PDB file of C-alpha atoms in Angstrom:
ATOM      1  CA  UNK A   1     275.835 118.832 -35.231  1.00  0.00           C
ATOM      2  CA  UNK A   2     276.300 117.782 -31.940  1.00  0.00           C
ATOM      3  CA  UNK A   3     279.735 119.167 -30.040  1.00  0.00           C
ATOM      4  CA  UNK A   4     280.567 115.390 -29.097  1.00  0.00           C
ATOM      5  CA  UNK A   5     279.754 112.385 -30.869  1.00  0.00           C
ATOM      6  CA  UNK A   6     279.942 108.520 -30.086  1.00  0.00           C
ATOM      7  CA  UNK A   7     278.193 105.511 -31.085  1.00  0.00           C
ATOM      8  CA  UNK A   8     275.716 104.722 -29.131  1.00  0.00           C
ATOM      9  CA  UNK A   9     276.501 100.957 -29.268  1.00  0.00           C
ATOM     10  CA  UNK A  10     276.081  98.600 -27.832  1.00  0.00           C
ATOM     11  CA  UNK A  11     280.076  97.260 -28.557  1.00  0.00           C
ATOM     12  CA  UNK A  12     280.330  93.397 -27.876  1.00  0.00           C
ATOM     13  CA  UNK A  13     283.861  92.174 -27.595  1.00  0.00           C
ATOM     14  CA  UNK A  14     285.006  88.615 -26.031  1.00  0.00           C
ATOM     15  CA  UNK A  15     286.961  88.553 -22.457  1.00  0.00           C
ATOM     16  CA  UNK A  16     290.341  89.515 -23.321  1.00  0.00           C
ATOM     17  CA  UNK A  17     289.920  90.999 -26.507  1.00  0.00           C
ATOM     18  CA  UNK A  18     290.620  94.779 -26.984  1.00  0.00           C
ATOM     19  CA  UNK A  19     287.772  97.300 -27.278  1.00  0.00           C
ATOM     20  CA  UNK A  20     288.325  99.934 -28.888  1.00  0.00           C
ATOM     21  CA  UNK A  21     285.857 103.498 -28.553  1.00  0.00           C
ATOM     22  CA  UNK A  22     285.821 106.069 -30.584  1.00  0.00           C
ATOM     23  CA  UNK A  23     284.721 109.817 -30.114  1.00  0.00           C
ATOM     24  CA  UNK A  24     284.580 112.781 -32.188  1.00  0.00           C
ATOM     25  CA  UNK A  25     284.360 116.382 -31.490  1.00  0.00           C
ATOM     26  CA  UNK A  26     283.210 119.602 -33.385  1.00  0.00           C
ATOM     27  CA  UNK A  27     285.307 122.416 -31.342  1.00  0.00           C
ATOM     28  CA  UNK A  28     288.140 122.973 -32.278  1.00  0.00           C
ATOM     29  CA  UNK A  29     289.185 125.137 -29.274  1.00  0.00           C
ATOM     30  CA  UNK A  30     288.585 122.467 -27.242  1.00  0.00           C
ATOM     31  CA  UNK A  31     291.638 121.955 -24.700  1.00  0.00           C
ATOM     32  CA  UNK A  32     291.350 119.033 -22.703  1.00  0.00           C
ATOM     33  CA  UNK A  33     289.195 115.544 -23.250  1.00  0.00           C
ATOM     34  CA  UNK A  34     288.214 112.652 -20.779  1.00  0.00           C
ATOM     35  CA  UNK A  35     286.666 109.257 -21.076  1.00  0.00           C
ATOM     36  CA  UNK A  36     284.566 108.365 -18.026  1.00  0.00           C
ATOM     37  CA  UNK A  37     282.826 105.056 -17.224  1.00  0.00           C
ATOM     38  CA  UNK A  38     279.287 105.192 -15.964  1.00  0.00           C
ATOM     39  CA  UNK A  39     277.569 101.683 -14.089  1.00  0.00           C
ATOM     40  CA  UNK A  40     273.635 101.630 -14.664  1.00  0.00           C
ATOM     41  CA  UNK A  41     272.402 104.037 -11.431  1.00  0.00           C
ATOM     42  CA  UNK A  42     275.905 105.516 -10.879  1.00  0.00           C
ATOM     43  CA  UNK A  43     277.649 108.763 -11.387  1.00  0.00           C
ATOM     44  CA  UNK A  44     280.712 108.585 -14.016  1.00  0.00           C
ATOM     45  CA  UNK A  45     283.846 107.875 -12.614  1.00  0.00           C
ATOM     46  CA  UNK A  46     286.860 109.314 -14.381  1.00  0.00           C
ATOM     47  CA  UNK A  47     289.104 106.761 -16.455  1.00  0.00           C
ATOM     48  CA  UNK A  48     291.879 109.663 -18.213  1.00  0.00           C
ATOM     49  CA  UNK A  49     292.232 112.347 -19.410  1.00  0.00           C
ATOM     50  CA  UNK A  50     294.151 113.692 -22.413  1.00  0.00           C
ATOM     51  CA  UNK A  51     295.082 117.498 -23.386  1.00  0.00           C
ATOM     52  CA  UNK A  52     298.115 116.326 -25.811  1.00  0.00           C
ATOM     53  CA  UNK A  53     298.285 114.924 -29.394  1.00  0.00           C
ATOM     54  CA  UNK A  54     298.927 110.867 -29.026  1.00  0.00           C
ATOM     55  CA  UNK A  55     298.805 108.194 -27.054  1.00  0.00           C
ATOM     56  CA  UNK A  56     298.434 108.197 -23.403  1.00  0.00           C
ATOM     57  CA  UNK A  57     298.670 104.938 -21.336  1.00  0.00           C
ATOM     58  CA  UNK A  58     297.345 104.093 -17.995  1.00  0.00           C
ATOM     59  CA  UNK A  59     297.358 100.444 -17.707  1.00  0.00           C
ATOM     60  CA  UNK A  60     294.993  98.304 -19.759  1.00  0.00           C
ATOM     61  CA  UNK A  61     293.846 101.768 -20.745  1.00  0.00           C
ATOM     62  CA  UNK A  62     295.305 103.854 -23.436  1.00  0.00           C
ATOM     63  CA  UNK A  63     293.847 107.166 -24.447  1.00  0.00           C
ATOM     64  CA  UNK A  64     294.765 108.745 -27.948  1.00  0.00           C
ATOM     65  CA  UNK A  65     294.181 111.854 -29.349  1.00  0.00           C
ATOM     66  CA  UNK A  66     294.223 113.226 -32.895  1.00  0.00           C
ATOM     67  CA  UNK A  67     293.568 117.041 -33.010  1.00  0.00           C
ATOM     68  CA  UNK A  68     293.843 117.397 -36.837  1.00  0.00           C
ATOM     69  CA  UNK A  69     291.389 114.648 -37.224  1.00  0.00           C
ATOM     70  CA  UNK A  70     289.442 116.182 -34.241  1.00  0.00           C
ATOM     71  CA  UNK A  71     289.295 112.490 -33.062  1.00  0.00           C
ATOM     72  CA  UNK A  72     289.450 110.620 -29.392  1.00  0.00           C
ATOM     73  CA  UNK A  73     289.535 106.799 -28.823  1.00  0.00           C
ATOM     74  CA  UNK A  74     289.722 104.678 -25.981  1.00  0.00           C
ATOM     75  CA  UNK A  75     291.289 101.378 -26.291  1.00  0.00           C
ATOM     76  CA  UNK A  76     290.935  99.030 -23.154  1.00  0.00           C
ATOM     77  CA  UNK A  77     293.399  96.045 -23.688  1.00  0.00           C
ATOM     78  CA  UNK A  78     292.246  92.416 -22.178  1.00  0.00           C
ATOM     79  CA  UNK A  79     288.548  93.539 -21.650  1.00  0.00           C
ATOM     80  CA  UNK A  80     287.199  92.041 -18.897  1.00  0.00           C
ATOM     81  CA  UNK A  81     283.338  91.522 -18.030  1.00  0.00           C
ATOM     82  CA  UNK A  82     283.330  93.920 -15.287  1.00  0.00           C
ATOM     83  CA  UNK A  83     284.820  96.676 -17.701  1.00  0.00           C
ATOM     84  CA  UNK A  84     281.137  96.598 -19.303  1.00  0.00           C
ATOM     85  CA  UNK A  85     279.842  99.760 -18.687  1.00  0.00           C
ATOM     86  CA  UNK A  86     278.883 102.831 -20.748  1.00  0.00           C
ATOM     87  CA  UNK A  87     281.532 104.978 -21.910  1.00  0.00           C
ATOM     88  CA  UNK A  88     281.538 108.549 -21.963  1.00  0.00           C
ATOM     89  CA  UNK A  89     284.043 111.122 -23.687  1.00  0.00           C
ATOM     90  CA  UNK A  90     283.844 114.558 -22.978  1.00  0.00           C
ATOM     91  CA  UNK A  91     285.587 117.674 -24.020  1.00  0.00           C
ATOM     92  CA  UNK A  92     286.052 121.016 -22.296  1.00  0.00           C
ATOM     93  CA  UNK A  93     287.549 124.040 -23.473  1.00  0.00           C
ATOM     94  CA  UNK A  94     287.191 125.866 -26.575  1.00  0.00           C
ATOM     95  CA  UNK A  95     284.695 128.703 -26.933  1.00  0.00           C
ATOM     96  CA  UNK A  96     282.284 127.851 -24.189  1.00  0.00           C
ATOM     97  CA  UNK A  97     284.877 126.735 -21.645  1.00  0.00           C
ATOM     98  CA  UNK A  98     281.784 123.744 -20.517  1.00  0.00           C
ATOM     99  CA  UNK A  99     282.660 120.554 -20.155  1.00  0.00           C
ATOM    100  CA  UNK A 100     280.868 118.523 -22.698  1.00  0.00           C
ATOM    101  CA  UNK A 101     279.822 114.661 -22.741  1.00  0.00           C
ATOM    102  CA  UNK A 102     279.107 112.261 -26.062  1.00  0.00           C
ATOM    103  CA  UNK A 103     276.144 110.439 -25.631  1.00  0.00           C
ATOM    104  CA  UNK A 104     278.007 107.652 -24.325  1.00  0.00           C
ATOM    105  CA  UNK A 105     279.019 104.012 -26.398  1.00  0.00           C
ATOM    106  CA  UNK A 106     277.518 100.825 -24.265  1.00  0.00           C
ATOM    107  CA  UNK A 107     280.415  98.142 -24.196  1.00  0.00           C
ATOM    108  CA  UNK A 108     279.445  94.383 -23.017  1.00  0.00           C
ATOM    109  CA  UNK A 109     282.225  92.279 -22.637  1.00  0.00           C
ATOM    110  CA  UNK A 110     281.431  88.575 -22.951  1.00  0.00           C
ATOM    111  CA  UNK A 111     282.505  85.843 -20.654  1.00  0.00           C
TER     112      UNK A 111
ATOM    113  CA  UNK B   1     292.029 111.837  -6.700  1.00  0.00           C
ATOM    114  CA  UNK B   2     290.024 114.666  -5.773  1.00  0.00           C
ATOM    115  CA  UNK B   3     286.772 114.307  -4.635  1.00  0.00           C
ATOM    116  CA  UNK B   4     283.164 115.890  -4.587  1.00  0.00           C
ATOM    117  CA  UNK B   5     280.750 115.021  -2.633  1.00  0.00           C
ATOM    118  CA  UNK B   6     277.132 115.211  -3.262  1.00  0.00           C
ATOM    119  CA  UNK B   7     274.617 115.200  -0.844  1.00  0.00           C
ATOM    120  CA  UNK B   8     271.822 113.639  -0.776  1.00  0.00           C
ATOM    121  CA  UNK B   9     272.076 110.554  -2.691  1.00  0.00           C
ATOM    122  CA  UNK B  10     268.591 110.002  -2.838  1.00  0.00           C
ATOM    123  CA  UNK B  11     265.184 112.428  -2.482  1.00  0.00           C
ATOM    124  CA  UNK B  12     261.461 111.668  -2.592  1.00  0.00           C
ATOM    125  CA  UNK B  13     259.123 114.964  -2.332  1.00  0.00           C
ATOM    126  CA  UNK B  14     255.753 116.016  -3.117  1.00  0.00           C
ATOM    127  CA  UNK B  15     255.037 117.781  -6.272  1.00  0.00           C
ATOM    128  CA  UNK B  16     255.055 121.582  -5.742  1.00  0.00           C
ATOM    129  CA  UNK B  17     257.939 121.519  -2.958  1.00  0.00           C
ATOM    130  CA  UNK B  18     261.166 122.363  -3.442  1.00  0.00           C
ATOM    131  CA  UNK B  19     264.396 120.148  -3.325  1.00  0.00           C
ATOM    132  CA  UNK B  20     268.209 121.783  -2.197  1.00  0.00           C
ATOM    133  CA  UNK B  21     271.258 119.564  -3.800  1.00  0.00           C
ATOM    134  CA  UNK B  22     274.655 120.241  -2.200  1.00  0.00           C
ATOM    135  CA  UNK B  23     277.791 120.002  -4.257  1.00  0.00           C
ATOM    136  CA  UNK B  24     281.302 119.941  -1.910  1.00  0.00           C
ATOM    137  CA  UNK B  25     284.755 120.199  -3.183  1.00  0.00           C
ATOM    138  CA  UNK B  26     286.634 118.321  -0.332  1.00  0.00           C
ATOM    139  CA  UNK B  27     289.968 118.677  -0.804  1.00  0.00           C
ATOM    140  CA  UNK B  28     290.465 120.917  -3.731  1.00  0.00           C
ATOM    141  CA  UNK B  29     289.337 124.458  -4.548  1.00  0.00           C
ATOM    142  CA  UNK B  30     286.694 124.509  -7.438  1.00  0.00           C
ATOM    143  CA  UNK B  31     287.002 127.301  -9.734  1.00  0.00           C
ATOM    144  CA  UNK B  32     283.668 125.726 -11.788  1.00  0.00           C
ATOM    145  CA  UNK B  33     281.073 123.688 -10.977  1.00  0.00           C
ATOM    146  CA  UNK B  34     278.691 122.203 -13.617  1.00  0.00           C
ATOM    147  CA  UNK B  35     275.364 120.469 -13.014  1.00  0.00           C
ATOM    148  CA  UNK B  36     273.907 117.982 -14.861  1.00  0.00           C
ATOM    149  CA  UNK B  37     270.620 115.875 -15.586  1.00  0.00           C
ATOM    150  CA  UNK B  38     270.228 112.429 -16.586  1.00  0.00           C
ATOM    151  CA  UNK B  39     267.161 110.695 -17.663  1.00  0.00           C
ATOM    152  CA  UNK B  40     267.290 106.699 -17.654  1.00  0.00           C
ATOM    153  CA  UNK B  41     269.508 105.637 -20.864  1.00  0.00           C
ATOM    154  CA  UNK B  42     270.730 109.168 -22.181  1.00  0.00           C
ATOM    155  CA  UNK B  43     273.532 110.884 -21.500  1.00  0.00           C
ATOM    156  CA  UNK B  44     274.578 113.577 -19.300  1.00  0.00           C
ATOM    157  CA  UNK B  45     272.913 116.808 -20.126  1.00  0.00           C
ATOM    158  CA  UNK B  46     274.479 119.805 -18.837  1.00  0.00           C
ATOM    159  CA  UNK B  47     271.930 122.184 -17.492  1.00  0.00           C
ATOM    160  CA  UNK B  48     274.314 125.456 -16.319  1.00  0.00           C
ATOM    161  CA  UNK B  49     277.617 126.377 -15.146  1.00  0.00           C
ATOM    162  CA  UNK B  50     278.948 127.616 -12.061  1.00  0.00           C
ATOM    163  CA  UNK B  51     281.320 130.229 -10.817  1.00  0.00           C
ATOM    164  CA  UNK B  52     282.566 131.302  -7.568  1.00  0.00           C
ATOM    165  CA  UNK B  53     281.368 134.370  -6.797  1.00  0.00           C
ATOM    166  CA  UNK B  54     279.095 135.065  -9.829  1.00  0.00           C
ATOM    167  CA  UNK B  55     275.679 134.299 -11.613  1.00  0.00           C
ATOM    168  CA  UNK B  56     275.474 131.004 -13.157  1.00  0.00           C
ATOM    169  CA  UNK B  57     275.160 130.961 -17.206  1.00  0.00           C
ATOM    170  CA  UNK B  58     272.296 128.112 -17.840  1.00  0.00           C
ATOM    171  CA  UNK B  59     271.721 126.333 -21.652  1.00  0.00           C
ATOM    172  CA  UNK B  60     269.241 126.792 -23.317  1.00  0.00           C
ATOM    173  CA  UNK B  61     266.002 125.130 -22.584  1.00  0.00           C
ATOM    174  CA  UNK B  62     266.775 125.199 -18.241  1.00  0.00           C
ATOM    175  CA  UNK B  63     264.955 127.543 -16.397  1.00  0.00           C
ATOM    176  CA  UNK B  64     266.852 129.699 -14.279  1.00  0.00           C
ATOM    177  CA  UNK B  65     264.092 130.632 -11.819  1.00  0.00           C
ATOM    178  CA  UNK B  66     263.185 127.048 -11.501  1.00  0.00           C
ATOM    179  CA  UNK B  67     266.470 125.597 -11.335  1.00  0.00           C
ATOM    180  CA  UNK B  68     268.388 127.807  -8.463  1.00  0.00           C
ATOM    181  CA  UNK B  69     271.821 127.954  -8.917  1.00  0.00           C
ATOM    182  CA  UNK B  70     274.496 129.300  -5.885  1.00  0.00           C
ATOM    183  CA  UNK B  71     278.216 129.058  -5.693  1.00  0.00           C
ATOM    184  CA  UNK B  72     278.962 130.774  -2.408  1.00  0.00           C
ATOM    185  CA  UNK B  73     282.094 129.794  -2.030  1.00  0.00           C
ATOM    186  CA  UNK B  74     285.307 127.928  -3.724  1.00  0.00           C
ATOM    187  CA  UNK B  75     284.251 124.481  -2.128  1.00  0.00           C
ATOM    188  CA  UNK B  76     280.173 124.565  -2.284  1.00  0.00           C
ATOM    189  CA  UNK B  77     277.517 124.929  -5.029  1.00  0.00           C
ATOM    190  CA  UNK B  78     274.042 124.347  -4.607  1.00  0.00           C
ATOM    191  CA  UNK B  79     270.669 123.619  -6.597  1.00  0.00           C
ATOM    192  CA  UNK B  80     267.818 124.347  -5.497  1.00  0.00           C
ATOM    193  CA  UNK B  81     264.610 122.505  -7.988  1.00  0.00           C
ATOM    194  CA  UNK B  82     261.851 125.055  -7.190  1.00  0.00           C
ATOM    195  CA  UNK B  83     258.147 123.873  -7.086  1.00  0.00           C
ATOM    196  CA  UNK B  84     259.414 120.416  -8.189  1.00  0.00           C
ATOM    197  CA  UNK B  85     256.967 118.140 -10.789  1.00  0.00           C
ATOM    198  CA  UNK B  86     256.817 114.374 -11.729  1.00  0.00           C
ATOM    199  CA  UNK B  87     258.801 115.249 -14.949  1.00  0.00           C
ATOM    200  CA  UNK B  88     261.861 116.937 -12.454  1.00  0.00           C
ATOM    201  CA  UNK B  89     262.216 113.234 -11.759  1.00  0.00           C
ATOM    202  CA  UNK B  90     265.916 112.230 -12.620  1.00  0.00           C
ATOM    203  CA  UNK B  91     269.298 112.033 -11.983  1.00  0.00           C
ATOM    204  CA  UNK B  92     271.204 115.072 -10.909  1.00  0.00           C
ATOM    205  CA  UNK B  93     275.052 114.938 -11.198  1.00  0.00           C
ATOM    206  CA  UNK B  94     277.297 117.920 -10.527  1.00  0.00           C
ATOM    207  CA  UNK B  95     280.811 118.405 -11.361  1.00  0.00           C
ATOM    208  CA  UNK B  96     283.888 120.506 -10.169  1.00  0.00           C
ATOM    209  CA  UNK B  97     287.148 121.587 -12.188  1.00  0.00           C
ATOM    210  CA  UNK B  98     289.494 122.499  -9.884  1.00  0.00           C
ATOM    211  CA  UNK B  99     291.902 125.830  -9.281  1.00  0.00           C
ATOM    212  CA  UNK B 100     295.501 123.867 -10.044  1.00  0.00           C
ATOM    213  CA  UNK B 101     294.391 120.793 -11.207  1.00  0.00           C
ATOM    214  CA  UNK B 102     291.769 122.329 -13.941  1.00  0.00           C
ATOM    215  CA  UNK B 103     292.624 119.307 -16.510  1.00  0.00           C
ATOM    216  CA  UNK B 104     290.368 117.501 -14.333  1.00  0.00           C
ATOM    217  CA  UNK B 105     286.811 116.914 -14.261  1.00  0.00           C
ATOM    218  CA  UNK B 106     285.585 114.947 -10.980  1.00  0.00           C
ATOM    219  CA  UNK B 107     282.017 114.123 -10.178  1.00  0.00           C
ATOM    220  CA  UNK B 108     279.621 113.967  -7.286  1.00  0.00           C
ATOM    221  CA  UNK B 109     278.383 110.653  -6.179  1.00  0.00           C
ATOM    222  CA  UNK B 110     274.930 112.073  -7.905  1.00  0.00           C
ATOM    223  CA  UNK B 111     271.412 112.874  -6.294  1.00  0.00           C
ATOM    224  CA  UNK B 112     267.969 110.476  -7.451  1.00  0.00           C
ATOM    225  CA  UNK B 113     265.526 113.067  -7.287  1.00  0.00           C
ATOM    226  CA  UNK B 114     262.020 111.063  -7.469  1.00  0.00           C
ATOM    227  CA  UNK B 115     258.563 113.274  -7.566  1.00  0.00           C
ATOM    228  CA  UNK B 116     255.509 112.396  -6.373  1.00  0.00           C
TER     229      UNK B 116
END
């Protein structure tokens, strides 16, 4: 079982819809999670970060956390085209202490 | 936000040389360092980990003596690809967690390493 799991994608929503992403993790020790965006050719740039059970909201961007369920989402309000990008979640913490990354969810947002 | 600063962007060398990849912390002290590879359409891969002062721990699968880790100091880490091959062609990220702000994860601008 992989330590962090997304779908792969790719996740199609229309301009101004809401995308939602969706990660899972298999530590339970792990502490603190982010969700980075990554442009084809470019280094991941950090979107949030969550350490705390619920929602966290940055904008159109709202992180939520579930530590029973061992479940983190993403949900990106009034998706715009230039928001497509791959998304990755990561954890770090837990036993190892390493920070972690999903496999990363494609979104294309459609004009 | 914090930032790291990776340097250089972009590498072409022979096969059989070796490549150094500098990873700077420039306003924050970095208590861990990881480095990363990423082949075209996959994820980030973490390769090892590494702290200040002491011997990087590397996953399994990354050779240690080909893949030089050194973390001299709170604000630099380095790898060095040893006797670099076609199939050390990718993209090398690294990645600092700081001393206060350790919630945070911030990455280098990433290094194109292409052999030939």
């Amino acid at each position: 079982q992989k330590e962090v799991e997304q779908n792969s994608g790719p996740l199609s929503v229309p301009e101004g819809a809401i995308a939602s992403l969706n990660c899972t993790y298999s530590d339970r020790g792990s502490q603190s999670f982010f969700w980075y965006r990554q442009y084809s050719g470019k280094s991941p740039e950090l979107i949030m970060f969550i350490y705390s059970n619920g929602d966290k909201e940055d904008g159109r961007f709202t992180a939520q956390l579930n530590k029973a369920s061992q479940y983190v989402s993403l949900l990106i309000r009034d998706s715009q085209p230039s928001d497509s990008a791959t998304y990755l979640c990561a954890s770090v913490g837990g036993a190892t202490n390493k920070l972690i990354f999903g496999t990363g969810t494609l979104l294309a947002v459609q004009p | 936000g914090a930032v790291v600063s990776q340097h250089p962007s972009r590498v072409i060398c022979k096969s059989g040389t070796s490549v150094k990849i500098e990873c700077r912390s420039l306003d924050f002290q970095a208590t861990t360092m990881f480095w990363y590879r990423q082949f075209p359409k996959q994820s980030l891969m973490l390769m090892a980990t590494s702290n200040e002062g002491s011997k990087a721990t590397y996953e399994q699968g990354v050779e240690k003596d080909k893949f030089l880790i050194n973390h001299a100091s709170l604000t630099l880490s380095t790898l060095t690809v040893t006797s670099a091959h076609p199939e050390d062609s990718s993209f090398y990220i690294c990645s600092a967690i700081g001393v206060i702000r350790n919630t945070e994860a911030f990455f280098g601008q990433g290094t194109r390493l292409t052999v030939v």
